[in-house]
CSV table of C-alpha atoms in Angstrom, one decimal:
chain,number,residue,atom,x,y,z
A,1,MET,CA,14.3,10.8,23.9
A,2,THR,CA,13.3,8.2,21.6
A,3,ALA,CA,10.1,6.5,22.9
A,4,ILE,CA,10.6,3.1,21.1
A,5,THR,CA,13.4,1.0,20.1
A,6,LEU,CA,14.7,0.4,16.6
A,7,THR,CA,13.5,-3.2,16.9
A,8,GLU,CA,10.0,-2.0,17.8
A,9,GLN,CA,10.1,0.5,14.8
A,10,ARG,CA,10.9,-2.3,12.5
A,11,ARG,CA,8.2,-4.4,13.8
A,12,GLU,CA,5.7,-1.5,13.5
A,13,LEU,CA,6.7,-0.9,9.9
A,14,ALA,CA,6.2,-4.6,9.1
A,15,GLU,CA,2.8,-4.5,10.6
A,16,VAL,CA,1.8,-1.4,8.5
A,17,CYS,CA,3.1,-3.3,5.4
A,18,ARG,CA,0.9,-6.3,6.2
A,19,MET,CA,-2.1,-4.0,7.0
A,20,LEU,CA,-1.8,-2.1,3.7
A,21,SER,CA,-1.3,-5.4,1.8
A,22,GLY,CA,-4.5,-6.7,3.4
A,23,LYS,CA,-6.3,-3.7,2.2
A,24,GLY,CA,-5.1,-4.2,-1.4
A,25,LEU,CA,-2.8,-1.2,-1.5
A,26,LEU,CA,0.5,-3.1,-1.6
A,27,ILE,CA,0.2,-6.0,-4.2
A,28,GLY,CA,2.9,-8.8,-4.3
A,29,THR,CA,6.3,-7.1,-4.4
A,30,SER,CA,5.1,-3.8,-5.6
A,31,GLY,CA,5.3,-0.7,-3.4
A,32,ASN,CA,7.6,0.2,-0.6
A,33,VAL,CA,7.4,1.8,2.9
A,34,SER,CA,9.8,3.5,5.2
A,35,SER,CA,10.0,5.5,8.4
A,36,ARG,CA,12.6,7.7,10.1
A,37,PHE,CA,14.0,6.5,13.4
A,38,GLY,CA,16.3,9.2,14.9
A,39,ASP,CA,19.2,9.4,12.5
A,40,HIS,CA,18.3,6.2,10.7
A,41,ILE,CA,15.8,5.1,8.0
A,42,VAL,CA,13.9,1.9,8.3
A,43,ILE,CA,12.8,0.7,4.8
A,44,THR,CA,11.4,-2.3,3.0
A,45,PRO,CA,13.8,-4.4,0.8
A,46,THR,CA,13.6,-4.9,-2.9
A,47,GLY,CA,11.6,-7.8,-4.3
A,48,ALA,CA,9.9,-8.7,-1.0
A,49,GLU,CA,6.4,-9.9,-0.6
A,50,LEU,CA,5.0,-7.2,1.7
A,51,ALA,CA,2.1,-9.1,2.7
A,52,GLY,CA,4.3,-11.4,4.7
A,53,ILE,CA,7.2,-9.3,5.6
A,54,ASN,CA,8.8,-9.6,9.0
A,55,ALA,CA,10.7,-7.0,11.1
A,56,GLU,CA,14.1,-8.8,10.5
A,57,ASP,CA,13.6,-8.5,6.8
A,58,LEU,CA,13.7,-4.7,6.9
A,59,CYS,CA,16.7,-2.6,6.0
A,60,VAL,CA,18.1,0.2,8.2
A,61,LEU,CA,20.0,3.1,6.4
A,62,THR,CA,21.7,6.2,7.4
A,63,PRO,CA,20.4,9.4,5.7
A,64,ASP,CA,23.0,9.2,2.9
A,65,GLY,CA,21.7,5.6,2.1
A,66,THR,CA,24.5,3.6,3.7
A,67,GLN,CA,23.0,0.3,4.8
A,68,ILE,CA,23.8,-0.7,8.4
A,69,ALA,CA,21.4,-3.5,9.1
A,70,GLY,CA,19.3,-6.1,7.1
A,71,ALA,CA,20.4,-9.0,4.9
A,72,LEU,CA,18.5,-7.8,1.8
A,73,ALA,CA,19.1,-4.7,-0.4
A,74,PRO,CA,16.6,-1.8,-0.1
A,75,THR,CA,13.9,-1.0,-2.4
A,76,SER,CA,14.8,0.4,-5.9
A,77,GLU,CA,12.9,3.5,-4.9
A,78,VAL,CA,15.4,4.3,-2.1
A,79,ASP,CA,16.3,7.6,-3.6
A,80,LEU,CA,12.7,8.7,-3.6
A,81,HIS,CA,12.4,7.9,0.1
A,82,LEU,CA,15.7,9.5,1.0
A,83,GLY,CA,14.8,12.7,-1.0
A,84,CYS,CA,11.5,13.0,1.0
A,85,TYR,CA,13.4,12.9,4.2
A,86,ARG,CA,16.2,15.2,3.2
A,87,GLU,CA,14.1,17.8,1.4
A,88,LEU,CA,10.7,17.6,3.2
A,89,GLY,CA,11.7,16.6,6.7
A,90,THR,CA,8.9,14.0,6.9
A,91,GLY,CA,8.6,11.1,9.3
A,92,ALA,CA,7.5,8.4,7.0
A,93,VAL,CA,6.9,7.5,3.3
A,94,VAL,CA,4.4,5.1,1.8
A,95,HIS,CA,4.5,4.2,-1.9
A,96,THR,CA,1.7,2.1,-3.2
A,97,HIS,CA,0.3,0.6,-6.4
A,98,ALA,CA,-3.2,0.9,-5.1
A,99,PRO,CA,-5.6,0.2,-7.9
A,100,LYS,CA,-7.8,3.3,-7.7
A,101,SER,CA,-4.9,5.6,-7.3
A,102,VAL,CA,-3.2,3.9,-10.2
A,103,ALA,CA,-6.3,4.4,-12.3
A,104,VAL,CA,-6.4,8.1,-11.6
A,105,ALA,CA,-2.6,8.4,-12.2
A,106,CYS,CA,-3.0,6.7,-15.6
A,107,ALA,CA,-5.9,9.0,-16.8
A,108,GLU,CA,-5.7,12.4,-15.1
A,109,THR,CA,-3.2,15.3,-14.7
A,110,HIS,CA,-4.3,15.9,-11.2
A,111,LEU,CA,-6.9,14.9,-8.5
A,112,PRO,CA,-9.0,17.9,-7.8
A,113,VAL,CA,-10.7,18.8,-4.4
A,114,PHE,CA,-14.3,17.6,-4.4
A,115,HIS,CA,-14.5,16.4,-0.8
A,116,TYR,CA,-13.3,18.3,2.4
A,117,GLN,CA,-11.3,15.4,3.6
A,118,GLN,CA,-8.8,15.8,0.8
A,119,LEU,CA,-7.6,18.9,2.6
A,120,LEU,CA,-5.9,16.6,5.0
A,121,LEU,CA,-3.7,15.7,2.0
A,122,GLY,CA,-2.9,19.2,1.2
A,123,GLY,CA,-5.8,19.9,-1.3
A,124,ASP,CA,-5.5,18.8,-4.9
A,125,THR,CA,-3.0,16.0,-5.6
A,126,HIS,CA,-0.5,16.5,-8.4
A,127,VAL,CA,0.2,13.7,-10.9
A,128,VAL,CA,4.0,13.5,-11.4
A,129,PRO,CA,4.9,13.1,-15.1
A,130,PHE,CA,6.1,9.6,-16.1
A,131,HIS,CA,9.6,8.5,-15.2
A,132,PRO,CA,10.8,4.9,-15.1
A,133,PHE,CA,10.8,3.5,-11.5
A,134,GLY,CA,14.0,3.9,-9.3
A,135,THR,CA,15.4,6.8,-11.5
A,136,PRO,CA,16.6,10.1,-10.1
A,137,GLY,CA,14.0,11.9,-12.3
A,138,LEU,CA,11.2,10.2,-10.5
A,139,ALA,CA,12.7,10.9,-7.1
A,140,GLU,CA,13.2,14.5,-7.8
A,141,SER,CA,9.9,15.1,-9.6
A,142,THR,CA,8.0,13.4,-6.6
A,143,VAL,CA,9.8,15.4,-4.0
A,144,ARG,CA,8.8,18.6,-5.9
A,145,ALA,CA,5.2,17.6,-6.2
A,146,LEU,CA,5.0,16.7,-2.4
A,147,ARG,CA,6.1,20.3,-1.3
A,148,GLY,CA,3.2,21.5,0.7
A,149,LYS,CA,1.3,18.3,0.2
A,150,GLN,CA,0.9,15.0,1.8
A,151,ALA,CA,0.2,12.9,-1.3
A,152,ALA,CA,1.3,12.8,-5.0
A,153,LEU,CA,0.3,10.5,-7.8
A,154,LEU,CA,2.8,9.0,-10.1
A,155,ALA,CA,1.8,8.9,-13.8
A,156,ASN,CA,1.2,5.4,-15.1
A,157,HIS,CA,2.7,4.0,-11.9
A,158,GLY,CA,1.2,4.5,-8.4
A,159,ALA,CA,1.0,6.8,-5.4
A,160,VAL,CA,3.2,8.3,-2.7
A,161,THR,CA,2.0,9.6,0.7
A,162,ILE,CA,4.1,11.1,3.6
A,163,GLY,CA,3.3,12.0,7.2
A,164,ALA,CA,4.8,13.0,10.5
A,165,SER,CA,4.5,9.4,11.7
A,166,LEU,CA,4.3,6.0,10.0
A,167,GLY,CA,0.7,5.7,11.1
A,168,GLN,CA,-0.2,9.1,9.5
A,169,ALA,CA,1.5,8.3,6.1
A,170,ALA,CA,-0.4,5.0,6.0
A,171,ASP,CA,-3.7,6.8,6.9
A,172,HIS,CA,-3.0,9.3,4.0
A,173,ALA,CA,-2.4,6.4,1.7
A,174,LEU,CA,-5.8,4.9,2.5
A,175,LEU,CA,-7.5,8.4,2.3
A,176,LEU,CA,-5.9,8.9,-1.1
A,177,GLU,CA,-7.1,5.5,-2.4
A,178,TRP,CA,-10.7,6.3,-1.1
A,179,ALA,CA,-10.7,9.7,-2.7
A,180,CYS,CA,-9.6,8.2,-6.0
A,181,ALA,CA,-12.3,5.6,-5.9
A,182,VAL,CA,-14.9,8.2,-5.1
A,183,TYR,CA,-13.5,10.4,-7.9
A,184,LEU,CA,-13.9,7.6,-10.4
A,185,ASP,CA,-17.5,7.0,-9.3
A,186,THR,CA,-18.3,10.7,-9.7
A,187,ARG,CA,-17.0,10.4,-13.3
A,188,ARG,CA,-19.7,7.9,-14.1
A,189,LEU,CA,-22.3,10.4,-12.8
A,190,GLY,CA,-21.0,13.3,-15.1
A,191,GLY,CA,-18.0,14.4,-13.0
A,192,PRO,CA,-17.5,15.7,-9.4
A,193,ARG,CA,-18.7,19.1,-8.1
A,194,LEU,CA,-15.5,20.7,-7.0
A,195,LEU,CA,-14.9,22.8,-3.9
A,196,ASP,CA,-13.6,26.3,-4.6
A,197,ASP,CA,-11.0,28.1,-2.6
A,198,GLU,CA,-13.6,29.8,-0.5
A,199,GLN,CA,-15.4,26.6,0.3
A,200,GLN,CA,-12.0,25.0,1.1
A,201,ALA,CA,-11.0,27.9,3.4
A,202,ALA,CA,-14.5,27.6,5.2
A,203,VAL,CA,-13.8,24.0,5.9
A,204,ILE,CA,-10.5,24.8,7.3
A,205,ARG,CA,-11.9,27.5,9.6
A,206,ALA,CA,-14.7,25.1,10.8
A,207,ALA,CA,-12.2,22.3,11.5
A,208,MET,CA,-10.0,24.7,13.5
A,209,ALA,CA,-13.0,26.0,15.5
A,210,ARG,CA,-14.4,22.5,16.2
A,211,GLY,CA,-11.2,20.5,16.8
A,212,TYR,CA,-12.2,18.2,13.8
A,213,GLY,CA,-10.5,14.8,13.8
A,214,THR,CA,-9.6,14.8,17.5
A,215,THR,CA,-11.5,13.4,20.5
A,216,ARG,CA,-12.4,15.5,23.5
A,217,SER,CA,-14.3,15.0,26.7
A,218,ALA,CA,-18.0,15.2,26.6
A,219,GLN,CA,-19.9,17.9,28.6
A,220,ILE,CA,-22.8,16.2,30.5
A,221,ASP,CA,-25.3,18.5,32.2
A,222,ASN,CA,-27.4,15.8,33.7
A,223,PRO,CA,-26.0,14.5,36.9
A,224,VAL,CA,-28.0,11.2,36.6
A,225,GLU,CA,-26.5,10.5,33.2
A,226,GLN,CA,-23.1,11.5,34.6
A,227,GLU,CA,-23.5,9.0,37.4
A,228,GLN,CA,-24.6,6.2,35.0
A,229,GLN,CA,-21.6,6.7,32.8
A,230,GLU,CA,-19.3,6.4,35.9
C-alpha cells in the first residue's frame, strides 16, 4: 500500500529541488530530479527555475514516458531518467550541475576511492564519455555507468545519482559533491592517498558489524543516569 499520495510526492520532490538549489547543486534551470510513485514517475519540467519550483509545476509520466499530469513538458533528460527506472529499478534520480562535480567531470576519467564514505556510492565513480544533453547516447551510457553504483559523473556536463528513495538520491548527490570537493583539495596537496580493495572490504565489514549509519538505543549501566534521562 502506498504510504503517501501523489500530491504529497510532488510536494516532496519540489522541496528537494529547492533544498538542492539552496545548497548550490541545482543552478538556474540546469539539472533535473525525478522519483517513482507506484506506476508513475514524477519529474521536473524543462526550462524551470528549480529554486522556486512548486508541486503543481511537476510532470507526471507513465513508465513509457506518456505524460498524464502537469502543464509543462518534462525535462530534456527524460530518457535518462526513464532508463534508470527501467534498467536499474531505482526509486529516484537526481541530475545536477554541481560545481565541484562538474570540475572533476571536466578533468578526470573517474573519481577514485580515497574516503570510506564513497563506498555508499558504490566505490569509485565512473565518468561517462561526453554526449550532448538529452540524447539517447547520454541516457544509455549513464545507465551503464550506474550499474552497481549510486553515482556517475558526466564528462564536461554534470552528475547523476540514484537511490531507493528521493531522500537517498538527494543525499547521494550531496555526498558526491562533497567527495569531489575533497578530491580537488587533495590534488593541491599532491593527490589523494587511495583506499585499496582490502581496505575498502575492511570498511564494509566494520560498517556491517557496527551498524554504521543507523541509530540504535544506548545501553546505560548506571541506574542514576538512566533515571535522569527519563
